[in-house]
Amino acid sequence: MERKEIKEYLQILKTEISPALGCTEPAAVALAVAYAAKELGCPVQTVRVNVSQYIFKNGMNVGIPGTGMIGLEIAAALGSLSAAPEKQLLVLNGLSDGQKQAAKKMSAEKAVKVGIADTEEKIYIQAIVENGSKTAQAVIAGTHTNLVLLKRGEQVIEEHPLEKQDTAGGEEEKAYAMTLEKIVDFVDSVEDEELLFLKEVIRLNRAIAEEGLTNDYGLMVGKNILKSEHTGLVSNDIASFAVACTAAAADARMAGCEKPVMSAAGSGNQGLTASLPVASIGWKLELPTEKVLKALALSILVTIHTKHYIGRLSVLCGCSIAAAIGSCCGIIYLLDGNIEQMKYGINSMVADISGVVCDGAKSGCALKIATAVNSAVRAATMALNGIGANAYDGIVAFDVETTLANLGTLGNQGMSNTNATILNMMLDK
């Protein structure tokens, strides 16, 4: 690969990974409110937030760090008290006990209202804050940190056109050039020292995995996997360790653990699933750090590549499907597999778990992640033995890029009404 392309792929990696505290959707809501609160310039009395169906669904049942509470209302209240948008998706980090108590009071007094916006955008957050006659507004759309509008009263402070982010089909598709072959070429071409920044991904995500394995969070999916000596139902092997580490990290994160994670392609759980299986196997096999970092780079890039087809937010579970497909390829690379074996792995993953849907962020995400990592290890093992699903397996095609495109079509067209149906079920409970 030419040096210019290597730099481009490095920039994609650096752009698509970022630290985040708490679930990405509540953090993004808090960020939008923080932008508005800072612009208001005085204490916030009331907050109104309108979000897309996808943001609403993904934020309504997830734990908010340091509060013991769930949902977007408390996240919005915390954002108004933080008023520190410069912290981006770490906007909930470093809040005092006093601020947390004040946020709980705002929520209890119904000073925060969250509604569903009339928008076709998957990522859309409008935050309006008030103090008497003073108002400020911020709108984030397209990605979880993309500020498109900032107003104080009727005065526009910032306004940016919303560029299309989901390029699954449409005119933008013509300019899209990433392929599995190019990703592998990049990983083989990039210098070892150029990937050292990925150590921070492993450091952050390993810390929350250890937190989840040590303490009781959520459904304790990961912790229970490593209790196999009490039941004899799960073997304590390298694969089970990889599954347990990843699920435990999700257990802790979804329950509101106050440790940040490194997200990938706009999702913390995707960051966990794209990194921890690869890193865990690397630890257990005592593989060189350089090899692990290259495998991690490949895993994250394949995750980003898959998300291109299924969308930034989707009715399909990104951490179960896109990130696990990335991990599968990363594991194959880690164990000296080749690109043809990675194609086998991707096809097997699509044949296996393409129907996993996203029904919001919550403790049960750890269950789906455990299933997905199991699938990734199994598909990687089959691929390394020269076996994989083929074009006679459902939506799998002869060409791996067509397989991924079919996956995107399934989620974006075939399941176009599914998100609203899931949201209605959640609201009707």
Tab-separated table of C-alpha atoms in Angstrom:
chain	number	residue	atom	x	y	z
A	1	MET	CA	0.000	0.000	0.000
A	2	GLU	CA	1.253	3.477	-0.862
A	3	ARG	CA	2.195	5.847	1.916
A	4	LYS	CA	-0.715	8.181	1.166
A	5	GLU	CA	-3.269	5.403	1.706
A	6	ILE	CA	-1.526	4.235	4.875
A	7	LYS	CA	-1.944	7.743	6.300
A	8	GLU	CA	-5.609	7.773	5.253
A	9	TYR	CA	-6.318	4.492	7.040
A	10	LEU	CA	-4.434	5.639	10.126
A	11	GLN	CA	-6.591	8.763	10.154
A	12	ILE	CA	-9.759	6.665	9.867
A	13	LEU	CA	-8.648	4.615	12.871
A	14	LYS	CA	-7.855	7.692	14.940
A	15	THR	CA	-11.107	9.400	13.977
A	16	GLU	CA	-13.323	6.398	14.686
A	17	ILE	CA	-12.016	5.553	18.142
A	18	SER	CA	-12.652	7.824	21.103
A	19	PRO	CA	-13.015	7.499	24.878
A	20	ALA	CA	-16.561	7.552	26.255
A	21	LEU	CA	-18.071	7.335	29.720
A	22	GLY	CA	-21.359	5.513	29.867
A	23	CYS	CA	-23.497	4.345	26.976
A	24	THR	CA	-22.904	6.409	23.837
A	25	GLU	CA	-26.500	7.580	23.319
A	26	PRO	CA	-27.027	9.038	26.841
A	27	ALA	CA	-23.524	10.525	26.658
A	28	ALA	CA	-24.421	12.188	23.350
A	29	VAL	CA	-27.636	13.566	24.883
A	30	ALA	CA	-25.646	14.921	27.835
A	31	LEU	CA	-23.180	16.442	25.364
A	32	ALA	CA	-25.923	18.255	23.437
A	33	VAL	CA	-27.380	19.628	26.672
A	34	ALA	CA	-23.885	20.641	27.830
A	35	TYR	CA	-23.388	22.665	24.632
A	36	ALA	CA	-26.668	24.477	25.227
A	37	ALA	CA	-26.011	24.970	28.954
A	38	LYS	CA	-22.596	26.489	28.342
A	39	GLU	CA	-24.091	28.856	25.785
A	40	LEU	CA	-26.881	29.850	28.196
A	41	GLY	CA	-24.237	31.198	30.565
A	42	CYS	CA	-26.307	30.861	33.764
A	43	PRO	CA	-27.782	28.000	35.819
A	44	VAL	CA	-30.232	25.828	33.876
A	45	GLN	CA	-33.745	25.610	35.291
A	46	THR	CA	-35.452	23.401	32.683
A	47	VAL	CA	-34.304	21.105	29.895
A	48	ARG	CA	-36.196	19.874	26.861
A	49	VAL	CA	-34.667	17.177	24.687
A	50	ASN	CA	-36.052	15.732	21.447
A	51	VAL	CA	-34.295	12.728	19.968
A	52	SER	CA	-34.640	10.266	17.108
A	53	GLN	CA	-36.307	6.906	17.689
A	54	TYR	CA	-32.927	5.194	17.647
A	55	ILE	CA	-31.431	7.478	20.302
A	56	PHE	CA	-34.565	7.136	22.452
A	57	LYS	CA	-34.574	3.335	22.216
A	58	ASN	CA	-30.868	3.003	22.952
A	59	GLY	CA	-30.945	5.307	25.957
A	60	MET	CA	-34.147	4.536	27.843
A	61	ASN	CA	-32.990	1.522	29.870
A	62	VAL	CA	-29.249	1.921	30.267
A	63	GLY	CA	-27.431	2.763	33.504
A	64	ILE	CA	-25.967	6.261	33.865
A	65	PRO	CA	-22.536	6.295	35.571
A	66	GLY	CA	-22.445	7.289	39.215
A	67	THR	CA	-26.196	7.777	39.654
A	68	GLY	CA	-27.772	4.357	40.134
A	69	MET	CA	-30.391	5.563	37.637
A	70	ILE	CA	-31.266	4.725	34.057
A	71	GLY	CA	-32.382	6.696	31.039
A	72	LEU	CA	-32.037	9.921	29.115
A	73	GLU	CA	-33.650	12.267	31.654
A	74	ILE	CA	-30.901	11.900	34.238
A	75	ALA	CA	-28.245	12.020	31.479
A	76	ALA	CA	-29.705	15.306	30.219
A	77	ALA	CA	-29.838	16.722	33.748
A	78	LEU	CA	-26.194	15.842	34.306
A	79	GLY	CA	-25.255	17.443	30.993
A	80	SER	CA	-26.909	20.682	32.050
A	81	LEU	CA	-24.878	20.749	35.256
A	82	SER	CA	-21.642	19.738	33.560
A	83	ALA	CA	-21.888	22.432	30.861
A	84	ALA	CA	-18.518	21.152	29.600
A	85	PRO	CA	-18.967	20.138	25.948
A	86	GLU	CA	-15.221	20.251	25.410
A	87	LYS	CA	-15.094	16.884	27.200
A	88	GLN	CA	-17.101	15.378	24.334
A	89	LEU	CA	-18.284	11.823	25.140
A	90	LEU	CA	-16.497	12.052	28.488
A	91	VAL	CA	-18.932	14.830	29.422
A	92	LEU	CA	-20.230	12.779	32.378
A	93	ASN	CA	-16.738	12.240	33.751
A	94	GLY	CA	-15.586	14.067	36.880
A	95	LEU	CA	-18.970	15.286	38.118
A	96	SER	CA	-19.162	15.955	41.845
A	97	ASP	CA	-21.553	14.254	44.238
A	98	GLY	CA	-23.286	17.593	44.594
A	99	GLN	CA	-23.876	17.826	40.852
A	100	LYS	CA	-25.227	14.274	40.769
A	101	GLN	CA	-27.642	15.020	43.581
A	102	ALA	CA	-28.741	18.219	41.858
A	103	ALA	CA	-29.363	16.260	38.658
A	104	LYS	CA	-31.471	13.719	40.523
A	105	LYS	CA	-33.477	16.590	42.001
A	106	MET	CA	-34.060	18.064	38.541
A	107	SER	CA	-35.291	14.704	37.323
A	108	ALA	CA	-37.566	14.188	40.342
A	109	GLU	CA	-39.047	17.664	39.929
A	110	LYS	CA	-39.804	17.008	36.236
A	111	ALA	CA	-37.503	19.822	35.157
A	112	VAL	CA	-36.254	17.601	32.327
A	113	LYS	CA	-38.497	16.381	29.521
A	114	VAL	CA	-37.442	13.954	26.787
A	115	GLY	CA	-39.497	13.344	23.660
A	116	ILE	CA	-39.216	11.729	20.237
A	117	ALA	CA	-38.399	14.117	17.395
A	118	ASP	CA	-40.127	14.037	14.025
A	119	THR	CA	-37.043	13.184	11.989
A	120	GLU	CA	-35.774	10.527	9.622
A	121	GLU	CA	-32.245	10.926	10.955
A	122	LYS	CA	-31.025	7.965	12.991
A	123	ILE	CA	-28.775	10.172	15.122
A	124	TYR	CA	-30.574	13.377	16.088
A	125	ILE	CA	-30.574	15.218	19.422
A	126	GLN	CA	-32.120	18.651	20.019
A	127	ALA	CA	-31.458	20.141	23.456
A	128	ILE	CA	-33.189	23.334	24.669
A	129	VAL	CA	-32.292	24.796	28.060
A	130	GLU	CA	-34.005	27.675	29.846
A	131	ASN	CA	-33.618	30.060	32.742
A	132	GLY	CA	-36.574	32.426	32.877
A	133	SER	CA	-36.663	34.231	29.548
A	134	LYS	CA	-33.176	33.100	28.584
A	135	THR	CA	-32.855	30.099	26.260
A	136	ALA	CA	-30.155	28.234	24.381
A	137	GLN	CA	-30.350	25.361	21.952
A	138	ALA	CA	-27.942	22.782	20.560
A	139	VAL	CA	-28.499	20.123	17.912
A	140	ILE	CA	-26.271	17.106	17.370
A	141	ALA	CA	-26.942	14.978	14.285
A	142	GLY	CA	-25.273	12.540	11.907
A	143	THR	CA	-22.777	11.278	14.469
A	144	HIS	CA	-22.847	11.301	18.256
A	145	THR	CA	-20.561	14.349	18.542
A	146	ASN	CA	-21.457	16.304	15.399
A	147	LEU	CA	-22.768	19.727	16.454
A	148	VAL	CA	-24.871	21.168	13.619
A	149	LEU	CA	-26.628	24.026	15.416
A	150	LEU	CA	-25.944	26.200	18.456
A	151	LYS	CA	-28.213	29.149	19.382
A	152	ARG	CA	-28.530	31.640	22.226
A	153	GLY	CA	-32.094	32.890	22.150
A	154	GLU	CA	-32.744	33.551	18.456
A	155	GLN	CA	-29.093	34.285	17.696
A	156	VAL	CA	-27.310	31.557	15.739
A	157	ILE	CA	-23.850	31.030	17.212
A	158	GLU	CA	-22.857	28.070	15.045
A	159	GLU	CA	-24.542	26.324	12.155
A	160	HIS	CA	-23.114	23.551	10.004
A	161	PRO	CA	-24.716	21.583	7.176
A	162	LEU	CA	-25.452	17.977	8.031
A	163	GLU	CA	-23.374	15.712	5.845
A	164	LYS	CA	-24.766	12.283	5.131
A	165	GLN	CA	-23.083	9.745	7.419
A	166	ASP	CA	-24.922	6.520	6.622
A	167	THR	CA	-23.746	5.583	3.161
A	168	ALA	CA	-25.490	2.236	2.891
A	169	GLY	CA	-26.673	2.816	-0.670
A	170	GLY	CA	-27.170	6.140	-2.385
A	171	GLU	CA	-24.803	8.430	-4.258
A	172	GLU	CA	-22.157	8.407	-1.527
A	173	GLU	CA	-21.579	4.720	-2.174
A	174	LYS	CA	-19.735	5.525	-5.409
A	175	ALA	CA	-16.904	7.226	-3.566
A	176	TYR	CA	-16.492	4.498	-0.956
A	177	ALA	CA	-13.250	2.625	-1.556
A	178	MET	CA	-12.569	0.564	1.570
A	179	THR	CA	-12.454	-3.217	1.078
A	180	LEU	CA	-11.242	-6.179	3.108
A	181	GLU	CA	-8.265	-6.485	0.762
A	182	LYS	CA	-7.238	-2.884	1.386
A	183	ILE	CA	-7.633	-3.266	5.146
A	184	VAL	CA	-5.344	-6.301	5.160
A	185	ASP	CA	-2.902	-4.505	2.875
A	186	PHE	CA	-2.825	-1.572	5.301
A	187	VAL	CA	-2.193	-3.791	8.330
A	188	ASP	CA	0.624	-5.562	6.510
A	189	SER	CA	2.144	-2.256	5.355
A	190	VAL	CA	1.861	0.030	8.377
A	191	GLU	CA	4.882	0.381	10.655
A	192	ASP	CA	4.567	-1.140	14.137
A	193	GLU	CA	5.229	2.138	15.934
A	194	GLU	CA	2.415	3.851	14.027
A	195	LEU	CA	-0.121	1.667	15.840
A	196	LEU	CA	1.149	2.285	19.368
A	197	PHE	CA	-1.779	4.635	20.015
A	198	LEU	CA	-3.999	1.540	20.035
A	199	LYS	CA	-2.444	0.530	23.359
A	200	GLU	CA	-4.834	3.016	24.955
A	201	VAL	CA	-7.788	1.076	23.507
A	202	ILE	CA	-6.560	-2.066	25.238
A	203	ARG	CA	-5.737	-0.262	28.484
A	204	LEU	CA	-9.142	1.353	28.900
A	205	ASN	CA	-11.182	-1.632	27.766
A	206	ARG	CA	-9.181	-4.133	29.791
A	207	ALA	CA	-9.723	-2.041	32.934
A	208	ILE	CA	-13.508	-2.158	32.621
A	209	ALA	CA	-13.384	-5.869	31.764
A	210	GLU	CA	-11.485	-6.533	34.995
A	211	GLU	CA	-14.049	-4.396	36.837
A	212	GLY	CA	-16.859	-6.534	35.455
A	213	LEU	CA	-15.098	-9.793	36.258
A	214	THR	CA	-14.366	-8.679	39.821
A	215	ASN	CA	-17.652	-7.057	40.864
A	216	ASP	CA	-21.359	-7.703	40.452
A	217	TYR	CA	-22.756	-5.667	37.561
A	218	GLY	CA	-25.947	-6.210	35.607
A	219	LEU	CA	-26.603	-9.838	34.727
A	220	MET	CA	-22.976	-10.763	35.539
A	221	VAL	CA	-22.732	-12.608	32.229
A	222	GLY	CA	-18.945	-12.450	32.001
A	223	LYS	CA	-18.346	-13.208	35.667
A	224	ASN	CA	-20.577	-16.277	35.524
A	225	ILE	CA	-18.767	-17.680	32.503
A	226	LEU	CA	-15.588	-17.865	34.573
A	227	LYS	CA	-17.446	-19.615	37.413
A	228	SER	CA	-17.523	-22.775	35.336
A	229	GLU	CA	-15.735	-24.759	38.031
A	230	HIS	CA	-18.966	-24.602	40.054
A	231	THR	CA	-21.182	-25.944	37.304
A	232	GLY	CA	-19.016	-27.826	34.839
A	233	LEU	CA	-21.133	-26.415	31.998
A	234	VAL	CA	-18.519	-24.084	30.498
A	235	SER	CA	-14.896	-25.023	29.913
A	236	ASN	CA	-12.266	-22.604	31.199
A	237	ASP	CA	-10.357	-22.287	27.907
A	238	ILE	CA	-8.939	-19.371	25.936
A	239	ALA	CA	-12.154	-18.885	23.970
A	240	SER	CA	-14.266	-18.785	27.132
A	241	PHE	CA	-11.855	-16.271	28.644
A	242	ALA	CA	-12.247	-14.012	25.601
A	243	VAL	CA	-16.034	-14.272	25.809
A	244	ALA	CA	-16.027	-13.626	29.565
A	245	CYS	CA	-13.774	-10.553	29.350
A	246	THR	CA	-15.887	-8.942	26.654
A	247	ALA	CA	-19.225	-9.732	28.279
A	248	ALA	CA	-17.970	-8.575	31.689
A	249	ALA	CA	-16.944	-5.231	30.237
A	250	ALA	CA	-20.442	-4.840	28.797
A	251	ASP	CA	-21.973	-5.911	32.127
A	252	ALA	CA	-20.127	-3.100	33.890
A	253	ARG	CA	-20.686	-0.468	31.224
A	254	MET	CA	-24.417	-1.084	30.815
A	255	ALA	CA	-24.913	-0.987	34.592
A	256	GLY	CA	-23.386	2.494	34.869
A	257	CYS	CA	-19.794	1.726	35.865
A	258	GLU	CA	-17.762	4.932	36.210
A	259	LYS	CA	-14.881	3.687	34.069
A	260	PRO	CA	-14.553	5.011	30.519
A	261	VAL	CA	-14.226	2.752	27.490
A	262	MET	CA	-12.716	3.288	24.071
A	263	SER	CA	-15.529	3.326	21.556
A	264	ALA	CA	-15.260	2.349	17.895
A	265	ALA	CA	-17.429	3.522	15.001
A	266	GLY	CA	-19.643	5.478	17.384
A	267	SER	CA	-20.332	2.826	20.015
A	268	GLY	CA	-18.664	1.828	23.261
A	269	ASN	CA	-19.932	-1.739	23.097
A	270	GLN	CA	-18.604	-1.980	19.551
A	271	GLY	CA	-15.251	-0.804	20.859
A	272	LEU	CA	-15.311	-3.497	23.531
A	273	THR	CA	-16.335	-6.258	21.128
A	274	ALA	CA	-13.853	-5.210	18.455
A	275	SER	CA	-10.937	-5.099	20.894
A	276	LEU	CA	-11.274	-7.409	23.885
A	277	PRO	CA	-11.571	-10.799	22.124
A	278	VAL	CA	-8.425	-10.041	20.119
A	279	ALA	CA	-6.542	-8.630	23.107
A	280	SER	CA	-7.667	-11.452	25.441
A	281	ILE	CA	-6.441	-14.153	23.092
A	282	GLY	CA	-3.210	-12.231	22.663
A	283	TRP	CA	-2.700	-12.124	26.469
A	284	LYS	CA	-3.447	-15.816	26.907
A	285	LEU	CA	-1.138	-16.898	24.083
A	286	GLU	CA	1.531	-14.366	25.142
A	287	LEU	CA	1.784	-13.031	21.594
A	288	PRO	CA	3.992	-10.028	20.737
A	289	THR	CA	2.399	-6.646	21.335
A	290	GLU	CA	3.087	-5.631	17.731
A	291	LYS	CA	1.086	-8.594	16.452
A	292	VAL	CA	-1.822	-7.862	18.775
A	293	LEU	CA	-1.935	-4.191	17.755
A	294	LYS	CA	-2.003	-5.088	14.060
A	295	ALA	CA	-4.794	-7.585	14.686
A	296	LEU	CA	-6.643	-4.936	16.694
A	297	ALA	CA	-6.265	-2.393	13.889
A	298	LEU	CA	-7.677	-4.909	11.446
A	299	SER	CA	-10.582	-5.746	13.748
A	300	ILE	CA	-11.561	-2.091	14.213
A	301	LEU	CA	-11.281	-1.312	10.502
A	302	VAL	CA	-13.418	-4.317	9.538
A	303	THR	CA	-15.954	-3.150	12.135
A	304	ILE	CA	-15.983	0.319	10.551
A	305	HIS	CA	-16.258	-1.274	7.100
A	306	THR	CA	-19.246	-3.384	8.132
A	307	LYS	CA	-20.908	-0.377	9.770
A	308	HIS	CA	-20.640	1.440	6.442
A	309	TYR	CA	-23.162	-1.035	5.077
A	310	ILE	CA	-25.528	-1.399	8.030
A	311	GLY	CA	-25.424	2.238	9.164
A	312	ARG	CA	-24.176	4.248	12.134
A	313	LEU	CA	-27.255	3.191	14.065
A	314	SER	CA	-29.273	0.238	12.854
A	315	VAL	CA	-32.029	-2.139	13.801
A	316	LEU	CA	-29.261	-4.732	13.573
A	317	CYS	CA	-27.104	-5.015	16.689
A	318	GLY	CA	-23.808	-3.397	15.708
A	319	CYS	CA	-21.789	-4.742	18.638
A	320	SER	CA	-23.086	-8.276	18.031
A	321	ILE	CA	-22.669	-8.237	14.268
A	322	ALA	CA	-20.273	-5.579	12.952
A	323	ALA	CA	-17.784	-5.635	15.837
A	324	ALA	CA	-17.867	-9.429	16.142
A	325	ILE	CA	-17.179	-9.716	12.397
A	326	GLY	CA	-14.207	-7.426	13.026
A	327	SER	CA	-13.039	-9.572	15.938
A	328	CYS	CA	-13.357	-12.721	13.859
A	329	CYS	CA	-10.984	-11.270	11.254
A	330	GLY	CA	-8.662	-9.956	13.959
A	331	ILE	CA	-8.457	-13.387	15.584
A	332	ILE	CA	-7.707	-15.008	12.223
A	333	TYR	CA	-4.902	-12.500	11.639
A	334	LEU	CA	-3.620	-13.007	15.181
A	335	LEU	CA	-3.281	-16.727	14.485
A	336	ASP	CA	-1.460	-16.171	11.177
A	337	GLY	CA	-4.477	-16.685	8.961
A	338	ASN	CA	-4.768	-15.173	5.491
A	339	ILE	CA	-7.296	-13.041	3.685
A	340	GLU	CA	-9.100	-16.005	2.132
A	341	GLN	CA	-9.666	-17.385	5.623
A	342	MET	CA	-10.973	-13.984	6.723
A	343	LYS	CA	-13.514	-14.151	3.897
A	344	TYR	CA	-14.602	-17.563	5.184
A	345	GLY	CA	-14.929	-16.037	8.642
A	346	ILE	CA	-17.050	-13.096	7.498
A	347	ASN	CA	-19.351	-15.344	5.504
A	348	SER	CA	-19.815	-17.691	8.449
A	349	MET	CA	-20.589	-14.781	10.777
A	350	VAL	CA	-23.238	-13.406	8.417
A	351	ALA	CA	-24.728	-16.871	8.015
A	352	ASP	CA	-24.788	-17.249	11.802
A	353	ILE	CA	-25.875	-14.028	13.538
A	354	SER	CA	-27.151	-11.663	10.844
A	355	GLY	CA	-30.603	-11.598	12.476
A	356	VAL	CA	-29.573	-10.235	15.891
A	357	VAL	CA	-31.600	-7.069	16.462
A	358	CYS	CA	-30.937	-4.054	18.671
A	359	ASP	CA	-33.670	-3.601	21.276
A	360	GLY	CA	-31.912	-0.799	23.101
A	361	ALA	CA	-28.930	-0.496	25.390
A	362	LYS	CA	-29.400	-2.345	28.680
A	363	SER	CA	-27.890	-5.102	30.831
A	364	GLY	CA	-28.944	-7.757	28.336
A	365	CYS	CA	-26.463	-6.387	25.785
A	366	ALA	CA	-23.833	-8.511	27.559
A	367	LEU	CA	-25.799	-11.636	26.580
A	368	LYS	CA	-25.753	-10.712	22.912
A	369	ILE	CA	-22.079	-9.808	23.069
A	370	ALA	CA	-21.230	-13.160	24.667
A	371	THR	CA	-23.133	-14.949	21.894
A	372	ALA	CA	-21.409	-12.858	19.219
A	373	VAL	CA	-17.888	-13.433	20.555
A	374	ASN	CA	-18.606	-17.161	20.774
A	375	SER	CA	-19.657	-16.991	17.150
A	376	ALA	CA	-16.529	-15.026	16.209
A	377	VAL	CA	-14.210	-17.577	17.815
A	378	ARG	CA	-16.092	-20.458	16.206
A	379	ALA	CA	-16.091	-18.835	12.763
A	380	ALA	CA	-12.381	-18.002	13.080
A	381	THR	CA	-11.585	-21.590	14.069
A	382	MET	CA	-13.531	-22.947	11.101
A	383	ALA	CA	-11.887	-20.460	8.767
A	384	LEU	CA	-8.391	-21.389	9.942
A	385	ASN	CA	-9.331	-24.957	9.029
A	386	GLY	CA	-10.422	-23.816	5.568
A	387	ILE	CA	-14.160	-23.983	6.218
A	388	GLY	CA	-16.795	-21.281	5.903
A	389	ALA	CA	-20.311	-20.548	4.767
A	390	ASN	CA	-20.766	-19.980	1.033
A	391	ALA	CA	-23.243	-18.585	-1.456
A	392	TYR	CA	-25.650	-21.424	-0.769
A	393	ASP	CA	-26.133	-20.135	2.781
A	394	GLY	CA	-28.959	-17.596	2.732
A	395	ILE	CA	-27.802	-14.008	2.190
A	396	VAL	CA	-24.138	-15.001	1.887
A	397	ALA	CA	-22.761	-14.256	-1.587
A	398	PHE	CA	-19.796	-15.481	-3.625
A	399	ASP	CA	-18.031	-12.150	-3.038
A	400	VAL	CA	-17.474	-11.055	0.570
A	401	GLU	CA	-18.183	-7.384	-0.171
A	402	THR	CA	-21.541	-8.411	-1.637
A	403	THR	CA	-22.188	-10.434	1.510
A	404	LEU	CA	-21.661	-7.296	3.618
A	405	ALA	CA	-23.813	-5.249	1.252
A	406	ASN	CA	-26.575	-7.854	1.599
A	407	LEU	CA	-26.301	-7.549	5.364
A	408	GLY	CA	-26.833	-3.804	5.029
A	409	THR	CA	-29.811	-4.280	2.730
A	410	LEU	CA	-31.348	-6.678	5.258
A	411	GLY	CA	-31.129	-4.104	8.049
A	412	ASN	CA	-31.904	-0.928	6.113
A	413	GLN	CA	-34.575	-2.142	3.706
A	414	GLY	CA	-35.763	-5.575	4.773
A	415	MET	CA	-36.235	-4.488	8.388
A	416	SER	CA	-37.219	-0.849	7.800
A	417	ASN	CA	-40.228	-1.003	10.141
A	418	THR	CA	-38.626	-3.152	12.811
A	419	ASN	CA	-37.134	-0.342	14.890
A	420	ALA	CA	-40.499	1.363	15.393
A	421	THR	CA	-42.078	-1.980	16.280
A	422	ILE	CA	-39.401	-2.695	18.891
A	423	LEU	CA	-39.717	0.799	20.360
A	424	ASN	CA	-43.496	0.430	20.640
A	425	MET	CA	-43.068	-2.866	22.488
A	426	MET	CA	-40.623	-1.224	24.900
A	427	LEU	CA	-42.921	1.746	25.533
A	428	ASP	CA	-46.002	-0.433	26.016
A	429	LYS	CA	-44.516	-2.438	28.909
